[in-house]
PDB file of C-alpha atoms in Angstrom:
ATOM      1  CA  UNK J 254       0.000   0.000   0.000  1.00  0.00           C
ATOM      2  CA  UNK J 255       1.512   3.348  -1.033  1.00  0.00           C
ATOM      3  CA  UNK J 256       1.738   6.350   1.250  1.00  0.00           C
ATOM      4  CA  UNK J 257      -1.347   8.139  -0.099  1.00  0.00           C
ATOM      5  CA  UNK J 258      -3.506   5.016   0.056  1.00  0.00           C
ATOM      6  CA  UNK J 259      -2.325   4.395   3.604  1.00  0.00           C
ATOM      7  CA  UNK J 260      -3.203   7.963   4.552  1.00  0.00           C
ATOM      8  CA  UNK J 261      -6.704   7.536   3.120  1.00  0.00           C
ATOM      9  CA  UNK J 262      -7.087   4.246   4.994  1.00  0.00           C
ATOM     10  CA  UNK J 263      -6.386   6.073   8.254  1.00  0.00           C
ATOM     11  CA  UNK J 264      -8.334   9.238   7.352  1.00  0.00           C
ATOM     12  CA  UNK J 265     -11.499   8.186   5.518  1.00  0.00           C
ATOM     13  CA  UNK J 266     -13.206   5.870   8.080  1.00  0.00           C
ATOM     14  CA  UNK J 267     -13.127   8.372  10.997  1.00  0.00           C
ATOM     15  CA  UNK J 268     -14.010  11.194   8.584  1.00  0.00           C
ATOM     16  CA  UNK J 269     -17.094   9.339   7.353  1.00  0.00           C
ATOM     17  CA  UNK J 270     -18.029   8.457  10.925  1.00  0.00           C
ATOM     18  CA  UNK J 271     -17.748  12.126  11.888  1.00  0.00           C
ATOM     19  CA  UNK J 272     -20.034  13.210   9.055  1.00  0.00           C
ATOM     20  CA  UNK J 273     -22.598  10.551   9.971  1.00  0.00           C
ATOM     21  CA  UNK J 274     -22.635  11.560  13.629  1.00  0.00           C
ATOM     22  CA  UNK J 275     -22.845  15.272  12.781  1.00  0.00           C
ATOM     23  CA  UNK J 276     -25.862  14.486  10.610  1.00  0.00           C
ATOM     24  CA  UNK J 277     -27.390  12.451  13.419  1.00  0.00           C
ATOM     25  CA  UNK J 278     -26.872  15.328  15.860  1.00  0.00           C
ATOM     26  CA  UNK J 279     -28.405  17.936  13.571  1.00  0.00           C
ATOM     27  CA  UNK J 280     -31.386  15.710  12.807  1.00  0.00           C
ATOM     28  CA  UNK J 281     -31.949  14.880  16.476  1.00  0.00           C
ATOM     29  CA  UNK J 282     -31.683  18.522  17.578  1.00  0.00           C
ATOM     30  CA  UNK J 283     -34.042  19.626  14.776  1.00  0.00           C
ATOM     31  CA  UNK J 284     -36.594  17.002  15.796  1.00  0.00           C
ATOM     32  CA  UNK J 285     -36.447  17.829  19.494  1.00  0.00           C
ATOM     33  CA  UNK J 286     -36.594  21.567  18.759  1.00  0.00           C
ATOM     34  CA  UNK J 287     -40.084  20.872  17.428  1.00  0.00           C
ATOM     35  CA  UNK J 288     -41.185  19.292  20.724  1.00  0.00           C
ATOM     36  CA  UNK J 289     -42.351  21.945  23.169  1.00  0.00           C
ATOM     37  CA  UNK J 290     -41.390  21.388  26.784  1.00  0.00           C
ATOM     38  CA  UNK J 291     -44.350  21.227  29.163  1.00  0.00           C
ATOM     39  CA  UNK J 292     -42.970  23.918  31.506  1.00  0.00           C
ATOM     40  CA  UNK J 293     -42.876  26.514  28.731  1.00  0.00           C
ATOM     41  CA  UNK J 294     -39.432  27.620  29.949  1.00  0.00           C
ATOM     42  CA  UNK J 295     -36.849  28.844  27.461  1.00  0.00           C
ATOM     43  CA  UNK J 296     -33.320  27.503  27.485  1.00  0.00           C
ATOM     44  CA  UNK J 297     -32.127  30.678  29.200  1.00  0.00           C
ATOM     45  CA  UNK J 298     -34.750  30.268  31.923  1.00  0.00           C
ATOM     46  CA  UNK J 299     -33.832  26.601  32.390  1.00  0.00           C
ATOM     47  CA  UNK J 300     -30.165  27.505  32.725  1.00  0.00           C
ATOM     48  CA  UNK J 301     -30.942  30.257  35.214  1.00  0.00           C
ATOM     49  CA  UNK J 302     -33.107  27.999  37.334  1.00  0.00           C
ATOM     50  CA  UNK J 303     -30.489  25.231  37.522  1.00  0.00           C
ATOM     51  CA  UNK J 304     -27.716  27.693  38.298  1.00  0.00           C
ATOM     52  CA  UNK J 305     -29.740  29.395  41.031  1.00  0.00           C
ATOM     53  CA  UNK J 306     -30.821  26.102  42.585  1.00  0.00           C
ATOM     54  CA  UNK J 307     -27.156  25.133  42.859  1.00  0.00           C
ATOM     55  CA  UNK J 308     -26.030  28.396  44.420  1.00  0.00           C
ATOM     56  CA  UNK J 309     -24.440  29.778  41.238  1.00  0.00           C
ATOM     57  CA  UNK J 310     -26.447  32.989  41.149  1.00  0.00           C
ATOM     58  CA  UNK J 311     -23.375  34.949  40.053  1.00  0.00           C
ATOM     59  CA  UNK J 312     -22.898  32.950  36.823  1.00  0.00           C
ATOM     60  CA  UNK J 313     -24.316  35.014  33.924  1.00  0.00           C
ATOM     61  CA  UNK J 314     -26.153  33.601  30.905  1.00  0.00           C
ATOM     62  CA  UNK J 315     -25.337  35.313  27.630  1.00  0.00           C
ATOM     63  CA  UNK J 316     -26.216  34.887  23.970  1.00  0.00           C
ATOM     64  CA  UNK J 317     -23.521  33.052  22.014  1.00  0.00           C
ATOM     65  CA  UNK J 318     -22.118  35.001  19.086  1.00  0.00           C
ATOM     66  CA  UNK J 319     -22.151  32.016  16.713  1.00  0.00           C
ATOM     67  CA  UNK J 320     -25.030  30.206  15.055  1.00  0.00           C
ATOM     68  CA  UNK J 321     -26.807  26.995  16.060  1.00  0.00           C
ATOM     69  CA  UNK J 322     -24.780  24.579  18.213  1.00  0.00           C
ATOM     70  CA  UNK J 323     -22.362  27.349  19.263  1.00  0.00           C
ATOM     71  CA  UNK J 324     -23.472  26.896  22.886  1.00  0.00           C
ATOM     72  CA  UNK J 325     -20.625  26.707  25.402  1.00  0.00           C
ATOM     73  CA  UNK J 326     -19.434  27.459  28.915  1.00  0.00           C
ATOM     74  CA  UNK J 327     -16.519  29.878  29.282  1.00  0.00           C
ATOM     75  CA  UNK J 328     -14.469  28.905  32.366  1.00  0.00           C
ATOM     76  CA  UNK J 329     -12.379  32.087  32.153  1.00  0.00           C
ATOM     77  CA  UNK J 330     -15.418  34.333  32.539  1.00  0.00           C
ATOM     78  CA  UNK J 331     -17.461  31.710  34.413  1.00  0.00           C
ATOM     79  CA  UNK J 332     -20.350  32.379  32.048  1.00  0.00           C
ATOM     80  CA  UNK J 333     -22.847  30.266  30.089  1.00  0.00           C
ATOM     81  CA  UNK J 334     -23.311  31.147  26.416  1.00  0.00           C
ATOM     82  CA  UNK J 335     -26.384  29.908  24.537  1.00  0.00           C
ATOM     83  CA  UNK J 336     -27.173  30.135  20.822  1.00  0.00           C
ATOM     84  CA  UNK J 337     -30.355  31.964  19.827  1.00  0.00           C
ATOM     85  CA  UNK J 338     -32.470  28.803  19.246  1.00  0.00           C
ATOM     86  CA  UNK J 339     -31.493  27.512  22.685  1.00  0.00           C
ATOM     87  CA  UNK J 340     -31.606  30.836  24.521  1.00  0.00           C
ATOM     88  CA  UNK J 341     -35.094  31.682  23.247  1.00  0.00           C
ATOM     89  CA  UNK J 342     -36.482  28.216  22.547  1.00  0.00           C
ATOM     90  CA  UNK J 343     -38.924  26.446  24.842  1.00  0.00           C
ATOM     91  CA  UNK J 344     -38.318  22.972  23.461  1.00  0.00           C
ATOM     92  CA  UNK J 345     -36.872  19.677  24.646  1.00  0.00           C
ATOM     93  CA  UNK J 346     -33.640  20.300  22.717  1.00  0.00           C
ATOM     94  CA  UNK J 347     -33.156  23.816  24.105  1.00  0.00           C
ATOM     95  CA  UNK J 348     -33.739  22.516  27.632  1.00  0.00           C
ATOM     96  CA  UNK J 349     -31.224  19.692  27.156  1.00  0.00           C
ATOM     97  CA  UNK J 350     -28.509  21.858  25.609  1.00  0.00           C
ATOM     98  CA  UNK J 351     -28.898  24.646  28.162  1.00  0.00           C
ATOM     99  CA  UNK J 352     -28.748  22.138  31.017  1.00  0.00           C
ATOM    100  CA  UNK J 353     -25.633  20.551  29.510  1.00  0.00           C
ATOM    101  CA  UNK J 354     -23.776  23.876  29.409  1.00  0.00           C
ATOM    102  CA  UNK J 355     -24.782  24.535  32.985  1.00  0.00           C
ATOM    103  CA  UNK J 356     -23.390  21.082  33.733  1.00  0.00           C
ATOM    104  CA  UNK J 357     -19.965  22.500  32.901  1.00  0.00           C
ATOM    105  CA  UNK J 358     -20.559  25.367  35.327  1.00  0.00           C
ATOM    106  CA  UNK J 359     -21.386  22.801  38.002  1.00  0.00           C
ATOM    107  CA  UNK J 360     -18.185  20.915  37.181  1.00  0.00           C
ATOM    108  CA  UNK J 361     -16.223  24.142  37.560  1.00  0.00           C
ATOM    109  CA  UNK J 362     -17.845  24.993  40.874  1.00  0.00           C
ATOM    110  CA  UNK J 363     -17.345  21.499  42.280  1.00  0.00           C
ATOM    111  CA  UNK J 364     -13.776  21.254  40.901  1.00  0.00           C
ATOM    112  CA  UNK J 365     -14.492  18.118  38.898  1.00  0.00           C
ATOM    113  CA  UNK J 366     -11.097  16.507  38.293  1.00  0.00           C
ATOM    114  CA  UNK J 367     -11.241  16.047  34.514  1.00  0.00           C
ATOM    115  CA  UNK J 368     -12.577  19.583  34.089  1.00  0.00           C
ATOM    116  CA  UNK J 369      -9.614  20.918  36.067  1.00  0.00           C
ATOM    117  CA  UNK J 370      -7.144  18.880  34.010  1.00  0.00           C
ATOM    118  CA  UNK J 371      -8.742  20.011  30.755  1.00  0.00           C
ATOM    119  CA  UNK J 372      -8.648  23.665  31.814  1.00  0.00           C
ATOM    120  CA  UNK J 373      -5.015  23.349  32.899  1.00  0.00           C
ATOM    121  CA  UNK J 374      -4.094  21.806  29.544  1.00  0.00           C
ATOM    122  CA  UNK J 375      -5.792  24.455  27.417  1.00  0.00           C
ATOM    123  CA  UNK J 376      -2.952  27.076  27.249  1.00  0.00           C
ATOM    124  CA  UNK J 377      -0.463  24.448  26.038  1.00  0.00           C
ATOM    125  CA  UNK J 378      -3.000  22.879  23.677  1.00  0.00           C
ATOM    126  CA  UNK J 379      -3.870  26.215  22.075  1.00  0.00           C
ATOM    127  CA  UNK J 380      -0.196  26.626  21.130  1.00  0.00           C
ATOM    128  CA  UNK J 381       0.359  22.991  20.152  1.00  0.00           C
ATOM    129  CA  UNK J 382      -2.703  22.894  17.887  1.00  0.00           C
ATOM    130  CA  UNK J 383      -1.350  25.810  15.850  1.00  0.00           C
ATOM    131  CA  UNK J 384       2.305  24.769  15.777  1.00  0.00           C
ATOM    132  CA  UNK J 385       2.424  21.012  15.248  1.00  0.00           C
ATOM    133  CA  UNK J 386       1.523  20.856  11.542  1.00  0.00           C
ATOM    134  CA  UNK J 387       3.893  23.707  10.641  1.00  0.00           C
ATOM    135  CA  UNK J 388       6.754  21.974  12.462  1.00  0.00           C
ATOM    136  CA  UNK J 389       5.896  18.644  10.854  1.00  0.00           C
ATOM    137  CA  UNK J 390       5.967  20.090   7.335  1.00  0.00           C
ATOM    138  CA  UNK J 391       9.177  22.015   7.921  1.00  0.00           C
ATOM    139  CA  UNK J 392      10.825  19.020   9.569  1.00  0.00           C
ATOM    140  CA  UNK J 393       9.806  16.640   6.778  1.00  0.00           C
ATOM    141  CA  UNK J 394      10.933  19.086   4.064  1.00  0.00           C
ATOM    142  CA  UNK J 395      14.297  19.781   5.679  1.00  0.00           C
ATOM    143  CA  UNK J 396      14.884  16.237   6.869  1.00  0.00           C
ATOM    144  CA  UNK J 397      15.064  17.539  10.432  1.00  0.00           C
ATOM    145  CA  UNK J 398      13.950  14.506  12.432  1.00  0.00           C
ATOM    146  CA  UNK J 399      14.050  16.450  15.697  1.00  0.00           C
ATOM    147  CA  UNK J 400      11.389  18.852  14.416  1.00  0.00           C
ATOM    148  CA  UNK J 401       9.263  15.937  13.227  1.00  0.00           C
ATOM    149  CA  UNK J 402       9.511  14.332  16.654  1.00  0.00           C
ATOM    150  CA  UNK J 403       8.548  17.605  18.332  1.00  0.00           C
ATOM    151  CA  UNK J 404       5.590  18.019  15.968  1.00  0.00           C
ATOM    152  CA  UNK J 405       4.282  14.545  16.779  1.00  0.00           C
ATOM    153  CA  UNK J 406       4.696  15.151  20.515  1.00  0.00           C
ATOM    154  CA  UNK J 407       2.733  18.408  20.206  1.00  0.00           C
ATOM    155  CA  UNK J 408       0.004  16.668  18.236  1.00  0.00           C
ATOM    156  CA  UNK J 409      -0.087  13.942  20.890  1.00  0.00           C
ATOM    157  CA  UNK J 410      -0.826  16.671  23.446  1.00  0.00           C
ATOM    158  CA  UNK J 411      -3.737  17.835  21.280  1.00  0.00           C
ATOM    159  CA  UNK J 412      -5.039  14.262  21.056  1.00  0.00           C
ATOM    160  CA  UNK J 413      -4.692  13.812  24.826  1.00  0.00           C
ATOM    161  CA  UNK J 414      -6.744  16.978  25.303  1.00  0.00           C
ATOM    162  CA  UNK J 415      -9.505  15.507  23.155  1.00  0.00           C
ATOM    163  CA  UNK J 416      -9.451  12.299  25.169  1.00  0.00           C
ATOM    164  CA  UNK J 417      -9.688  14.234  28.438  1.00  0.00           C
ATOM    165  CA  UNK J 418     -12.627  16.122  26.932  1.00  0.00           C
ATOM    166  CA  UNK J 419     -14.675  12.910  26.659  1.00  0.00           C
ATOM    167  CA  UNK J 420     -15.344  12.354  30.381  1.00  0.00           C
ATOM    168  CA  UNK J 421     -15.945  16.098  30.783  1.00  0.00           C
ATOM    169  CA  UNK J 422     -18.691  16.065  28.150  1.00  0.00           C
ATOM    170  CA  UNK J 423     -20.297  12.831  29.305  1.00  0.00           C
ATOM    171  CA  UNK J 424     -20.312  14.002  32.907  1.00  0.00           C
ATOM    172  CA  UNK J 425     -21.873  17.357  31.960  1.00  0.00           C
ATOM    173  CA  UNK J 426     -24.684  15.508  30.181  1.00  0.00           C
ATOM    174  CA  UNK J 427     -25.180  13.229  33.171  1.00  0.00           C
ATOM    175  CA  UNK J 428     -25.431  16.241  35.474  1.00  0.00           C
ATOM    176  CA  UNK J 429     -27.863  17.898  33.053  1.00  0.00           C
ATOM    177  CA  UNK J 430     -30.224  14.921  33.031  1.00  0.00           C
ATOM    178  CA  UNK J 431     -30.157  14.709  36.825  1.00  0.00           C
ATOM    179  CA  UNK J 432     -30.895  18.416  37.210  1.00  0.00           C
ATOM    180  CA  UNK J 433     -33.807  18.597  34.777  1.00  0.00           C
ATOM    181  CA  UNK J 434     -35.353  15.508  36.359  1.00  0.00           C
ATOM    182  CA  UNK J 435     -34.898  16.545  39.992  1.00  0.00           C
ATOM    183  CA  UNK J 436     -36.089  20.105  39.354  1.00  0.00           C
ATOM    184  CA  UNK J 437     -39.116  18.904  37.400  1.00  0.00           C
ATOM    185  CA  UNK J 438     -38.110  20.737  34.238  1.00  0.00           C
ATOM    186  CA  UNK J 439     -39.174  17.896  31.933  1.00  0.00           C
ATOM    187  CA  UNK J 440     -41.688  15.078  31.896  1.00  0.00           C
ATOM    188  CA  UNK J 441     -40.416  11.501  31.622  1.00  0.00           C
ATOM    189  CA  UNK J 442     -41.102  11.459  27.879  1.00  0.00           C
ATOM    190  CA  UNK J 443     -39.330  14.788  27.404  1.00  0.00           C
ATOM    191  CA  UNK J 444     -36.384  13.485  29.416  1.00  0.00           C
ATOM    192  CA  UNK J 445     -35.970  10.663  26.912  1.00  0.00           C
ATOM    193  CA  UNK J 446     -35.894  13.230  24.102  1.00  0.00           C
ATOM    194  CA  UNK J 447     -33.325  15.271  25.999  1.00  0.00           C
ATOM    195  CA  UNK J 448     -31.205  12.155  26.471  1.00  0.00           C
ATOM    196  CA  UNK J 449     -31.254  11.536  22.703  1.00  0.00           C
ATOM    197  CA  UNK J 450     -29.950  15.058  22.065  1.00  0.00           C
ATOM    198  CA  UNK J 451     -27.185  14.763  24.653  1.00  0.00           C
ATOM    199  CA  UNK J 452     -26.147  11.298  23.452  1.00  0.00           C
ATOM    200  CA  UNK J 453     -25.833  12.481  19.846  1.00  0.00           C
ATOM    201  CA  UNK J 454     -23.844  15.525  20.972  1.00  0.00           C
ATOM    202  CA  UNK J 455     -21.482  13.410  23.074  1.00  0.00           C
ATOM    203  CA  UNK J 456     -20.817  11.072  20.168  1.00  0.00           C
ATOM    204  CA  UNK J 457     -19.437  13.967  18.104  1.00  0.00           C
ATOM    205  CA  UNK J 458     -16.609  14.226  20.645  1.00  0.00           C
ATOM    206  CA  UNK J 459     -16.026  10.481  20.428  1.00  0.00           C
ATOM    207  CA  UNK J 460     -15.779  10.720  16.637  1.00  0.00           C
ATOM    208  CA  UNK J 461     -13.361  13.650  16.879  1.00  0.00           C
ATOM    209  CA  UNK J 462     -11.163  11.771  19.344  1.00  0.00           C
ATOM    210  CA  UNK J 463     -11.094   8.668  17.120  1.00  0.00           C
ATOM    211  CA  UNK J 464     -10.158  10.792  14.100  1.00  0.00           C
ATOM    212  CA  UNK J 465      -7.340  12.448  16.027  1.00  0.00           C
ATOM    213  CA  UNK J 466      -6.049   9.111  17.330  1.00  0.00           C
ATOM    214  CA  UNK J 467      -6.094   7.654  13.831  1.00  0.00           C
ATOM    215  CA  UNK J 468      -4.170  10.639  12.473  1.00  0.00           C
ATOM    216  CA  UNK J 469      -1.616  10.444  15.278  1.00  0.00           C
ATOM    217  CA  UNK J 470      -1.112   6.724  14.633  1.00  0.00           C
ATOM    218  CA  UNK J 471      -0.543   7.438  10.946  1.00  0.00           C
ATOM    219  CA  UNK J 472       2.104  10.113  11.526  1.00  0.00           C
ATOM    220  CA  UNK J 473       3.844   8.037  14.196  1.00  0.00           C
ATOM    221  CA  UNK J 474       3.963   5.006  11.885  1.00  0.00           C
ATOM    222  CA  UNK J 475       5.139   6.943   8.832  1.00  0.00           C
ATOM    223  CA  UNK J 476       7.770   9.150  10.434  1.00  0.00           C
ATOM    224  CA  UNK J 477       8.844   7.327  13.584  1.00  0.00           C
ATOM    225  CA  UNK J 478       8.365   3.823  12.188  1.00  0.00           C
ATOM    226  CA  UNK J 479      10.451   4.528   9.101  1.00  0.00           C
ATOM    227  CA  UNK J 480      13.155   6.106  11.242  1.00  0.00           C
ATOM    228  CA  UNK J 481      13.427   3.050  13.436  1.00  0.00           C
TER     229      UNK J 481
END
């Protein structure tokens, strides 16, 4: 198998899986956005209620600047950011997504171990994610094996970050489902719909981690394997 075919063998399966899961997520969110939640609460109101019930009254809820699925929690500002459909929507999907982002705020407040590790890694990862490919190309072009090794180490840090992200995301979803059930924010049927949304969202991180692992394995085999 030549180098290009080998690259495709490592790249295409996780890429296809990622596209499939992204499609699943968008379809699931679209479906559950059409299901009104019985409380009539918007995502912003759900987030506020969960935060307040957990003593996080000082955590603000803001509109995210991006489009759909740009929802996130900013640990630097300790703020929850919700996209317009989630912020304003009173649907099962908006409830689930808002509760998930608040789940990250709960992790932060309770010093959840994987959340702390992920936050501590972020400064190094932000540099590594921008530098590794440049160093790899320069090292391969110049025959500088030391640069290639450094590039692969930096990319390994990026991959490790994605792996650490998995328990963070799954735990945030678990916390979200507990909160919306205990606070009576969804009926049992709506909770099942919320679980579908959160499961599909979590699987996008799994797909991304698998793609990164596959890419790391390819570069390690090509550059480090040949060297040895």
